[in-house]
Coordinates of C-alpha atoms in Angstrom, one line a residue:
M6 CA 81.4 134.8 123.8
R7 CA 79.2 132.7 125.4
T8 CA 80.0 129.3 126.4
P9 CA 78.1 126.3 124.9
A10 CA 76.4 126.0 128.8
E11 CA 75.3 129.4 128.6
T12 CA 73.1 128.7 125.1
A13 CA 71.9 125.5 126.2
P14 CA 68.1 125.2 125.6
N15 CA 66.0 124.4 128.4
R16 CA 62.6 123.5 126.6
P17 CA 60.4 121.5 129.1
A18 CA 57.9 118.9 127.1
A19 CA 54.3 119.0 128.2
A20 CA 53.5 117.3 131.4
V21 CA 51.3 114.2 131.4
D22 CA 48.3 113.9 133.0
N23 CA 49.4 113.7 136.8
G24 CA 51.7 116.7 136.2
L25 CA 54.7 115.0 136.7
P26 CA 56.5 114.1 133.4
L27 CA 58.7 111.0 133.0
Q28 CA 62.1 111.6 132.6
V29 CA 64.5 109.3 130.8
A30 CA 68.6 109.9 130.6
V31 CA 70.3 108.1 127.5
I32 CA 73.9 107.6 128.1
G33 CA 75.5 107.8 124.6
A34 CA 74.4 109.8 121.5
G35 CA 75.1 107.2 118.8
P36 CA 72.6 105.6 116.6
S37 CA 71.3 102.7 119.3
G38 CA 70.9 106.0 121.8
C39 CA 69.3 108.1 119.0
Y40 CA 66.9 105.2 117.8
A41 CA 65.9 104.7 121.6
A42 CA 65.4 108.2 122.4
Q43 CA 63.0 108.2 119.1
A44 CA 61.2 105.1 120.0
L45 CA 60.4 106.4 123.3
R46 CA 59.1 109.8 122.1
K47 CA 56.8 107.9 119.4
G48 CA 55.8 105.6 122.4
Q49 CA 55.0 108.6 124.9
P50 CA 55.5 111.6 122.9
D51 CA 55.3 114.0 125.8
I52 CA 58.4 112.4 127.7
E53 CA 61.4 114.3 128.6
I54 CA 64.7 112.7 127.3
A55 CA 68.1 114.0 127.9
V56 CA 71.0 112.2 125.5
F57 CA 74.1 112.4 127.0
D58 CA 77.7 111.8 125.3
A59 CA 81.4 112.0 126.5
L60 CA 81.9 113.8 123.2
P61 CA 81.1 117.7 122.2
T62 CA 79.4 115.9 119.2
P63 CA 76.2 113.8 118.9
F64 CA 75.9 110.6 116.5
G65 CA 78.7 108.3 117.9
L66 CA 79.6 105.8 115.2
V67 CA 77.1 107.6 112.5
R68 CA 79.9 110.4 112.6
Y69 CA 83.3 108.3 113.6
G70 CA 82.4 104.6 113.1
I71 CA 80.6 104.8 109.3
A72 CA 83.4 105.1 106.5
P73 CA 84.0 108.5 105.7
D74 CA 83.4 107.4 101.7
H75 CA 79.7 106.2 102.7
Q76 CA 78.2 109.6 103.1
G77 CA 74.7 108.1 102.4
A78 CA 74.5 106.0 105.5
K79 CA 75.7 109.0 107.5
A80 CA 72.9 110.9 106.2
V81 CA 70.9 109.1 108.8
S82 CA 72.0 111.8 111.2
R83 CA 69.3 114.0 109.7
Q84 CA 66.4 112.2 111.0
F85 CA 68.4 112.5 114.5
E86 CA 68.7 116.1 114.2
R87 CA 64.9 116.4 114.0
L88 CA 64.5 114.4 117.2
F89 CA 66.6 116.7 119.0
G90 CA 64.8 119.7 117.5
Q91 CA 61.8 118.4 119.4
P92 CA 61.0 120.1 122.8
G93 CA 61.5 118.0 125.5
V94 CA 64.6 116.4 124.0
E95 CA 68.3 117.5 124.9
F96 CA 71.6 116.6 123.9
V97 CA 74.0 116.9 126.7
G98 CA 77.7 116.7 125.0
N99 CA 80.9 116.7 126.5
V100 CA 79.8 115.4 129.6
S101 CA 81.3 111.8 130.7
V102 CA 78.8 110.0 133.0
G103 CA 80.9 108.6 135.9
T104 CA 83.6 111.4 135.7
D105 CA 81.7 114.8 135.3
V106 CA 78.6 113.5 136.8
S107 CA 77.9 110.3 138.5
L108 CA 75.3 107.6 137.5
E109 CA 73.7 107.7 140.8
A110 CA 73.1 111.4 140.1
L111 CA 71.1 110.3 137.0
L112 CA 69.4 107.8 138.9
E113 CA 68.3 110.4 141.4
N114 CA 66.8 112.9 138.6
F115 CA 65.3 110.5 136.0
H116 CA 63.0 107.6 136.0
A117 CA 65.1 105.4 133.9
V118 CA 68.6 105.4 132.6
V119 CA 69.4 103.5 129.3
L120 CA 72.9 102.6 128.7
A121 CA 73.8 102.9 124.7
T122 CA 77.5 103.4 125.1
G123 CA 78.7 101.3 122.5
L124 CA 81.8 99.1 122.0
G125 CA 84.6 101.4 122.2
T126 CA 87.7 99.1 121.7
D127 CA 88.7 96.6 118.7
R128 CA 88.5 92.7 119.8
R129 CA 92.1 91.4 120.4
L130 CA 93.7 88.7 118.5
G131 CA 94.1 86.2 121.6
I132 CA 96.7 84.3 119.9
D133 CA 100.5 84.4 120.3
Q134 CA 101.5 87.7 119.4
D135 CA 104.8 89.5 119.5
P136 CA 104.2 93.0 121.3
D137 CA 106.5 94.7 118.9
A138 CA 104.7 93.6 116.0
R139 CA 103.0 96.2 114.1
V140 CA 99.1 95.3 114.8
I141 CA 96.2 98.1 114.8
G142 CA 92.8 97.5 114.8
A143 CA 90.3 98.6 112.2
G144 CA 87.8 100.3 114.6
D145 CA 90.8 102.5 115.5
L146 CA 91.9 103.1 111.9
I147 CA 88.2 104.3 110.9
R148 CA 87.8 106.5 113.8
L149 CA 91.3 108.3 112.8
L150 CA 90.0 108.6 109.1
N151 CA 86.9 109.8 110.6
S152 CA 88.7 112.5 112.5
D153 CA 87.5 111.4 115.9
P154 CA 89.4 113.6 118.4
D155 CA 89.9 110.7 120.8
A156 CA 91.3 108.2 117.9
R157 CA 94.2 106.3 119.8
L158 CA 96.5 106.4 116.4
R159 CA 96.3 110.1 116.4
H160 CA 97.3 110.3 120.3
R161 CA 100.3 107.7 119.6
H162 CA 104.1 109.1 120.1
G163 CA 104.9 110.6 117.0
G164 CA 101.4 110.6 115.5
P165 CA 100.2 108.3 112.9
E166 CA 102.5 106.6 110.9
S167 CA 102.4 104.9 107.6
L168 CA 101.1 101.3 107.1
G169 CA 103.7 100.5 104.3
S170 CA 102.7 99.0 100.7
E171 CA 101.4 95.6 101.8
V172 CA 98.8 94.9 104.7
V173 CA 96.7 91.8 106.3
I174 CA 93.5 92.3 107.3
L175 CA 92.2 89.6 109.7
G176 CA 88.5 89.1 109.7
T177 CA 85.7 88.9 106.7
G178 CA 83.0 91.4 108.2
N179 CA 81.8 94.3 106.6
V180 CA 84.6 96.2 108.6
S181 CA 87.7 94.6 106.9
A182 CA 85.9 95.7 103.6
D183 CA 85.3 98.9 104.7
V184 CA 89.4 99.1 105.3
A185 CA 90.4 97.4 102.2
R186 CA 88.3 99.9 100.5
L187 CA 89.5 103.0 102.0
L188 CA 93.3 101.9 101.9
S189 CA 93.0 101.1 98.0
K190 CA 91.0 104.2 96.9
S191 CA 92.7 107.1 95.0
D192 CA 92.3 110.9 96.2
L193 CA 89.7 111.3 93.6
D194 CA 88.0 108.1 94.8
F195 CA 87.0 110.7 98.0
I196 CA 85.4 113.3 96.3
A197 CA 82.4 114.4 98.4
S198 CA 83.6 112.4 101.5
D199 CA 84.5 113.7 104.9
V200 CA 87.6 111.5 105.2
D201 CA 90.4 112.9 107.4
D202 CA 92.8 114.0 104.3
D203 CA 95.8 114.7 106.6
A204 CA 95.4 111.2 108.6
L205 CA 94.7 109.3 105.6
R206 CA 98.0 110.7 104.1
A207 CA 99.8 110.0 107.0
V208 CA 98.9 106.2 107.1
A209 CA 98.8 105.8 103.4
P210 CA 100.8 108.2 101.3
N211 CA 99.6 106.0 98.5
P212 CA 97.2 103.7 97.9
V213 CA 98.6 100.1 99.6
R214 CA 99.7 97.9 96.7
T215 CA 98.6 94.8 98.4
I216 CA 96.2 93.9 100.7
H217 CA 95.5 90.2 102.1
I218 CA 92.1 89.5 103.8
L219 CA 92.4 86.2 105.7
G220 CA 89.4 84.6 107.1
R221 CA 88.8 81.6 109.2
C222 CA 85.5 80.4 108.1
E223 CA 84.3 79.1 104.5
P224 CA 83.1 81.9 102.0
H225 CA 79.4 81.4 102.8
A226 CA 80.0 82.2 106.1
A227 CA 81.6 85.7 105.8
K228 CA 79.6 88.2 107.7
W229 CA 80.1 90.8 105.0
D230 CA 77.5 91.9 102.8
A231 CA 78.1 90.8 99.2
S232 CA 77.2 94.5 98.0
M233 CA 80.4 95.6 100.1
V234 CA 82.7 93.0 98.4
K235 CA 81.2 94.2 95.2
E236 CA 81.9 98.0 95.7
L237 CA 85.5 97.1 96.4
A238 CA 85.7 95.1 93.2
E239 CA 84.4 97.9 91.2
I240 CA 86.9 100.6 92.4
V241 CA 89.0 101.6 89.4
G242 CA 92.3 99.9 90.0
V243 CA 91.4 97.2 92.2
H244 CA 92.0 93.8 91.1
L245 CA 90.3 91.6 93.6
S246 CA 90.8 87.4 93.7
V247 CA 88.9 85.2 96.2
D248 CA 91.2 82.2 97.0
G249 CA 92.8 82.6 93.6
V250 CA 90.1 83.4 91.5
P251 CA 89.3 86.7 89.8
L252 CA 85.9 88.1 91.3
L253 CA 85.6 90.1 87.9
G254 CA 87.9 88.6 85.7
E255 CA 91.6 89.3 84.8
P256 CA 92.3 93.1 85.1
A257 CA 93.1 94.8 81.5
A258 CA 96.0 96.8 83.1
S259 CA 98.2 96.3 85.9
P260 CA 96.3 97.1 89.0
R261 CA 97.1 99.7 91.4
T262 CA 95.9 97.6 94.1
T263 CA 95.9 94.0 94.2
V264 CA 93.5 92.7 97.0
S265 CA 93.5 88.6 98.0
V266 CA 90.7 87.1 100.0
R267 CA 91.6 83.9 101.5
F268 CA 89.2 81.7 103.4
Q269 CA 89.6 79.1 106.0
H270 CA 93.3 80.2 106.8
V271 CA 93.2 80.5 111.0
P272 CA 95.8 82.6 112.3
I273 CA 98.1 81.0 114.8
S274 CA 100.7 83.5 115.6
V275 CA 101.8 87.2 114.5
R276 CA 105.6 87.9 115.2
R277 CA 108.0 90.6 113.9
L278 CA 110.5 89.5 111.7
D279 CA 113.0 91.6 109.9
G280 CA 111.4 94.5 110.5
R281 CA 108.1 93.4 109.3
V282 CA 105.0 91.3 110.6
R283 CA 105.4 87.7 109.9
V284 CA 101.2 86.3 110.2
T285 CA 101.1 82.6 110.4
T286 CA 98.0 80.4 109.9
R287 CA 97.0 77.2 109.7
R288 CA 94.0 75.6 107.5
A289 CA 90.8 75.1 108.9
G290 CA 90.0 71.4 109.7
D291 CA 94.1 70.5 108.8
S292 CA 96.3 71.9 111.5
A293 CA 99.2 70.0 109.5
L294 CA 98.8 72.9 106.7
V295 CA 100.8 75.8 107.8
D296 CA 101.2 79.2 105.9
H297 CA 103.0 82.3 106.4
L298 CA 102.4 85.7 105.2
D299 CA 104.7 88.7 105.3
A300 CA 103.5 92.3 105.1
D301 CA 103.8 95.5 106.9
T302 CA 101.3 96.3 108.8
V303 CA 98.4 93.6 110.3
I304 CA 95.0 95.2 110.9
T305 CA 92.5 92.9 112.9
A306 CA 88.8 93.4 112.2
L307 CA 87.3 91.0 114.4
G308 CA 84.6 92.7 116.0
F309 CA 84.3 94.9 119.3
D310 CA 84.5 94.9 123.2
P311 CA 83.7 97.3 125.7
S312 CA 86.4 99.7 126.7
P313 CA 88.2 99.2 129.8
A314 CA 86.5 102.4 131.1
Q315 CA 83.3 101.5 129.6
S316 CA 83.6 98.1 132.1
A317 CA 84.8 100.1 134.9
Q318 CA 81.7 102.3 134.7
F319 CA 78.9 100.2 133.6
G320 CA 80.0 96.9 133.6
G321 CA 78.3 96.0 136.9
V322 CA 75.4 98.4 137.0
E323 CA 72.2 96.5 137.5
A324 CA 69.0 98.1 138.7
S325 CA 65.3 97.7 137.7
N326 CA 65.5 101.2 136.1
V327 CA 68.8 100.7 134.4
F328 CA 68.1 99.2 130.6
R329 CA 70.8 98.6 128.1
V330 CA 70.7 99.2 124.0
G331 CA 73.1 98.4 121.2
G332 CA 76.2 97.0 121.9
P333 CA 76.0 97.1 125.9
A334 CA 73.0 94.7 125.3
T335 CA 74.0 92.4 122.5
G336 CA 78.0 92.3 122.9
R337 CA 78.0 93.3 119.0
L338 CA 77.8 96.3 116.9
G339 CA 75.3 95.7 114.2
N340 CA 74.0 97.6 111.2
L341 CA 71.9 100.7 111.3
A342 CA 68.8 98.7 110.7
E343 CA 69.3 96.0 113.5
N344 CA 70.3 98.9 115.9
R345 CA 67.0 100.5 114.9
K346 CA 65.1 97.7 115.4
L347 CA 66.9 96.5 119.0
A348 CA 66.1 100.3 120.2
A349 CA 62.7 99.9 119.2
D350 CA 62.3 96.7 121.4
A351 CA 64.4 98.3 124.3
A352 CA 62.3 101.5 124.6
K353 CA 59.2 99.4 124.4
G354 CA 60.6 97.5 127.6
V355 CA 61.5 101.4 129.3
L356 CA 57.8 102.3 128.7
E357 CA 56.4 99.1 130.0
F358 CA 58.1 99.6 132.9
L359 CA 57.8 103.4 133.4
R360 CA 53.9 102.4 133.4
G361 CA 53.9 100.3 136.1
Q362 CA 55.8 102.6 138.3
E363 CA 54.2 104.8 141.1
P364 CA 54.2 108.8 139.6
L365 CA 57.3 109.8 141.4
H366 CA 58.7 113.3 140.8
R367 CA 61.9 113.3 138.7
T368 CA 63.4 116.8 138.2
G369 CA 65.4 115.6 134.9
L370 CA 68.0 117.3 133.4
V371 CA 66.8 120.4 135.4
G372 CA 68.2 119.0 138.7
L373 CA 71.6 118.4 137.3
R374 CA 72.1 121.9 136.0
D375 CA 74.5 123.1 138.5
R376 CA 76.5 119.8 138.3
L377 CA 77.3 119.6 134.6
P378 CA 80.6 121.2 133.7
A379 CA 80.8 124.6 132.0
S380 CA 81.9 123.2 128.7
V381 CA 78.7 121.1 128.1
V382 CA 77.6 121.1 124.7
S383 CA 73.8 121.7 123.7
F384 CA 72.2 120.8 120.4
E385 CA 72.2 124.3 119.6
A386 CA 76.0 124.7 120.0
W387 CA 76.5 121.2 118.1
Q388 CA 75.0 123.0 114.9
R389 CA 77.6 125.8 115.3
I390 CA 79.9 123.1 114.9
D391 CA 78.1 121.5 111.8
G392 CA 78.0 124.8 110.0
A393 CA 81.9 125.4 110.8
E394 CA 83.1 122.1 109.7
V395 CA 80.7 122.8 106.2
R396 CA 82.3 126.0 105.8
R397 CA 85.7 124.9 106.3
A398 CA 85.5 121.9 103.9
R399 CA 88.3 121.5 101.7
P400 CA 87.6 121.2 97.8
D401 CA 85.8 118.1 96.8
R402 CA 85.2 117.5 100.4
C403 CA 81.4 117.7 102.1
R404 CA 82.8 118.8 105.3
T405 CA 86.3 119.2 107.5
K406 CA 86.1 118.1 110.5
F407 CA 87.8 119.4 113.7
T408 CA 90.1 116.9 115.2
T409 CA 90.7 118.5 118.9
R410 CA 88.5 118.7 121.8
D411 CA 89.8 122.4 121.9
E412 CA 88.7 123.1 118.1
L413 CA 85.1 121.7 118.7
L414 CA 84.5 123.6 121.9
A415 CA 85.7 126.8 120.3
A416 CA 83.3 126.2 117.3
A417 CA 80.7 125.2 119.6
A418 CA 80.9 128.5 121.4
G419 CA 80.8 130.3 118.1
S420 CA 84.4 131.4 118.5
G421 CA 85.7 133.4 115.3
A422 CA 89.1 132.8 116.1
L423 CA 88.8 129.4 113.9
V424 CA 90.4 130.0 110.6
S425 CA 90.2 128.0 107.1
I426 CA 92.7 125.6 107.0
P427 CA 95.0 125.4 104.1
T428 CA 93.4 123.3 100.9
A429 CA 95.0 121.3 98.2
T430 CA 95.2 122.8 94.9
P431 CA 94.2 121.0 91.7
E432 CA 97.9 121.0 90.7
A433 CA 98.8 119.1 94.0
I434 CA 96.7 116.1 92.4
D435 CA 98.3 114.3 89.5
T436 CA 96.2 112.6 86.9
T437 CA 96.1 109.2 88.7
G438 CA 94.3 110.8 91.5
E439 CA 97.4 110.3 94.1
V440 CA 98.5 113.3 95.9
K441 CA 102.1 114.4 94.9

């Protein structure tokens, strides 16, 4: 059996006029990194680019951050696949810069380095919080439901556990709408998705009965798209109200899930109380108006920050040939359209810098080959993972992802040892769409 490294392609791009092709390393194969690589190639088609990622799979947030029931948005990965199909563009997966290979080694071998490492941690509440209260991050939850092998909830002691029948979501952005939608859907609503069914059944054995969404801002200042709220309200069996006013009128039948959005509620503490969680808020502009809300779990959807590892490895890096794009540049994870524009602007800056430099020889990825781990995953190897996941898809799912690095690397190597997983039978799903 071949290792992924043995099948790694080595396809040099055409040299520039002086015979010294420009070499750029991009750290992070998520949308910002891929968009930046696309823009660099558009600006200078003969540039050589190596895109590194610590995961064995490319596409970052497209694969693990976009909600698994939004396959239309995930389809952007197809244009990134065309990028990696070009000579002179390499995917270098399962390589952690800073651990497997140093940033200094990249700077020695490439003319420029682009940091597109994203923001790996849910932003913390920053208020009085009982450490024993059940509080999880929305990013952690979505990564779990997207089969991220490194999802923190997957690796907690005892594995993922039920969120309960009543949850509070703090934040009124698109991520909070994603979480509310995922937790209120029936099994039938996930047809054609790539949701991690095992993880979903662990955290929400049945759709959550009551979801409270709290925002500190006024309704017009909410950061979510109106289309996201409309999509949530239109799920069959969901009743959504905003500050007590039903969004689509009163339901004709008892709803499966009630979603209540309340604005101008500023959280001031999260405490554990009788095995549940109590969220205390005050009304914006009037600290005397205090409310208490009890639930089984609190989910924070307040944005993202660099992970401690990202801060330690790249936080203080400053050099004229090091550029940042996406989360490391702006401090926030925007939507795909925003990231595409920002990546184009960053690529323009990279090319302007490169064209102003003396043409020094850099070997690019070729100079690093002997320093890369044997388990490096090429784009060709990723395509084997992709094909295996599609072939093992459960009924009514577009793919069933591997959830461990060992499985991903075995699929990358073309191992025939990977067998189909047990699949849910139609009899296991009742008429409401809930798994029995």
